[in-house]
Coordinates of C-alpha atoms in Angstrom, one line a residue:
X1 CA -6.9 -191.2 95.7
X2 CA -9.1 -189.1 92.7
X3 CA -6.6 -186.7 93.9
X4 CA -3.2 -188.2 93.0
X5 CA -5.1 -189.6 90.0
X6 CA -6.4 -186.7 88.7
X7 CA -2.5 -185.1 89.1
X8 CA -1.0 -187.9 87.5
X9 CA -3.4 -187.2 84.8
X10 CA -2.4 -183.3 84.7
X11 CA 1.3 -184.6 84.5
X12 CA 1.2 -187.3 81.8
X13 CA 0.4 -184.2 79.8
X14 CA 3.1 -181.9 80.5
X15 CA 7.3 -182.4 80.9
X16 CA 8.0 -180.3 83.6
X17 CA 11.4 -178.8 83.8
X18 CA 13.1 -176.2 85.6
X19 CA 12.3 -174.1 88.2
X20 CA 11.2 -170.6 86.6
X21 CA 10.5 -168.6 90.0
X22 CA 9.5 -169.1 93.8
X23 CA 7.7 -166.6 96.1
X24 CA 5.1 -166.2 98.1
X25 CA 2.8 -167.2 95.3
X26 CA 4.0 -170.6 95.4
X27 CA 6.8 -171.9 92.6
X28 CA 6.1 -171.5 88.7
X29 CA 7.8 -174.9 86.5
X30 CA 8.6 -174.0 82.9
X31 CA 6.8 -177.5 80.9
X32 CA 6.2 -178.7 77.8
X33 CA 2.8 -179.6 76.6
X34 CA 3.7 -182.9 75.4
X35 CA 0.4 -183.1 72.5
X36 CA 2.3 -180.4 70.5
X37 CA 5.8 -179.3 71.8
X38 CA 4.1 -176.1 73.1
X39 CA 6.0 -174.4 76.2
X40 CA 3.7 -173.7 79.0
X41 CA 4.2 -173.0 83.2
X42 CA 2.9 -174.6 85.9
X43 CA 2.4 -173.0 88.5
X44 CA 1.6 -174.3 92.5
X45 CA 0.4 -172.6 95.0
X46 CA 0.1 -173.9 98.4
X47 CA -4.1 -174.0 98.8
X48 CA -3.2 -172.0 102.6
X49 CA -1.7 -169.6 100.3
X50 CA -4.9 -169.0 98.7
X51 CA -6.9 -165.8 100.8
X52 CA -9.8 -164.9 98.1
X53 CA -12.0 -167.6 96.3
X54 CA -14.5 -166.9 93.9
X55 CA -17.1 -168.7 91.4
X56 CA -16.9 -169.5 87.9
X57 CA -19.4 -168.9 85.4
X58 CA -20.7 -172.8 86.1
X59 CA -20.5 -172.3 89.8
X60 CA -17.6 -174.1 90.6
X61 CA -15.7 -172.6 93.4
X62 CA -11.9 -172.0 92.5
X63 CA -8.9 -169.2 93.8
X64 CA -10.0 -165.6 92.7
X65 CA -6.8 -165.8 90.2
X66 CA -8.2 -169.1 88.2
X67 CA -11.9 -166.8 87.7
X68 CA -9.7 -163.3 86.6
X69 CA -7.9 -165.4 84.6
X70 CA -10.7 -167.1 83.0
X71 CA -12.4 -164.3 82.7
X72 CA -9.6 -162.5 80.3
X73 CA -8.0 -165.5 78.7
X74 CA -9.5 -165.2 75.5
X75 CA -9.2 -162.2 73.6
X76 CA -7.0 -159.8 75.3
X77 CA -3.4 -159.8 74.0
X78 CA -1.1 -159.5 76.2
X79 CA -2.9 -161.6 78.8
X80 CA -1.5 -165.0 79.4
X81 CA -3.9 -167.8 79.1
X82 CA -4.9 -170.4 81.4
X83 CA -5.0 -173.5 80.0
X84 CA -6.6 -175.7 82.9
X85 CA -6.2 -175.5 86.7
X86 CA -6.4 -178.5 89.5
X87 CA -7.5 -178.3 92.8
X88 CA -5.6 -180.8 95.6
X89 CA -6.1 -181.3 98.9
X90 CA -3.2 -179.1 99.8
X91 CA -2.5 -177.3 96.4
X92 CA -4.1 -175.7 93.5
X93 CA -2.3 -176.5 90.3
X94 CA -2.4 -173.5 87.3
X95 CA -1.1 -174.8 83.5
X96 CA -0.5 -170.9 82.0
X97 CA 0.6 -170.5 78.7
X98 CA 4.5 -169.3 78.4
X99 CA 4.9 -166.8 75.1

């Protein structure tokens, strides 16, 4: 499925490790991005989990969190960055940096 293919992609990027944290947000992996050694979390949240959507600047559709986030990850220290984000059929997939 583009689905599974398109996570398969996200993950022969990252080593994913340990389980940092689980709520009612979903569960945040600590990972490794494997192109440069540099630690990163994963998090996944269960897509029913997700109550506000929003639009990014090209339109797309994705989770309020991914636009905020997008919206201050570049130039406000102190923010962490989102690196990418993947939307599945029953999850949405965030790839935060981890200072």
């Amino acid at each position: 499925s583009p689905a599974g293919k398109a996570l398969e992609a996200l993950l022969e990027r990252y080593r994913v490790g340990s389980l940092l944290g689980r709520g009612g947000f979903g569960s945040v992996f600590a990972a490794t991005r494997l192109s440069d050694g540099a630690p990163v979390a994963i998090k996944k949240v269960p897509r029913n989990r997700v109550r506000h959507w929003g639009e990014l600047p090209d339109g797309t559709s994705a989770p309020l969190e991914v636009v905020l986030l997008a919206k201050v990850s570049t130039g406000f220290p102190g923010v962490v960055q989102l690196l990418e984000w993947l939307e599945l059929p029953n999850y949405i997939m965030l790839v935060l940096e981890r200072p």
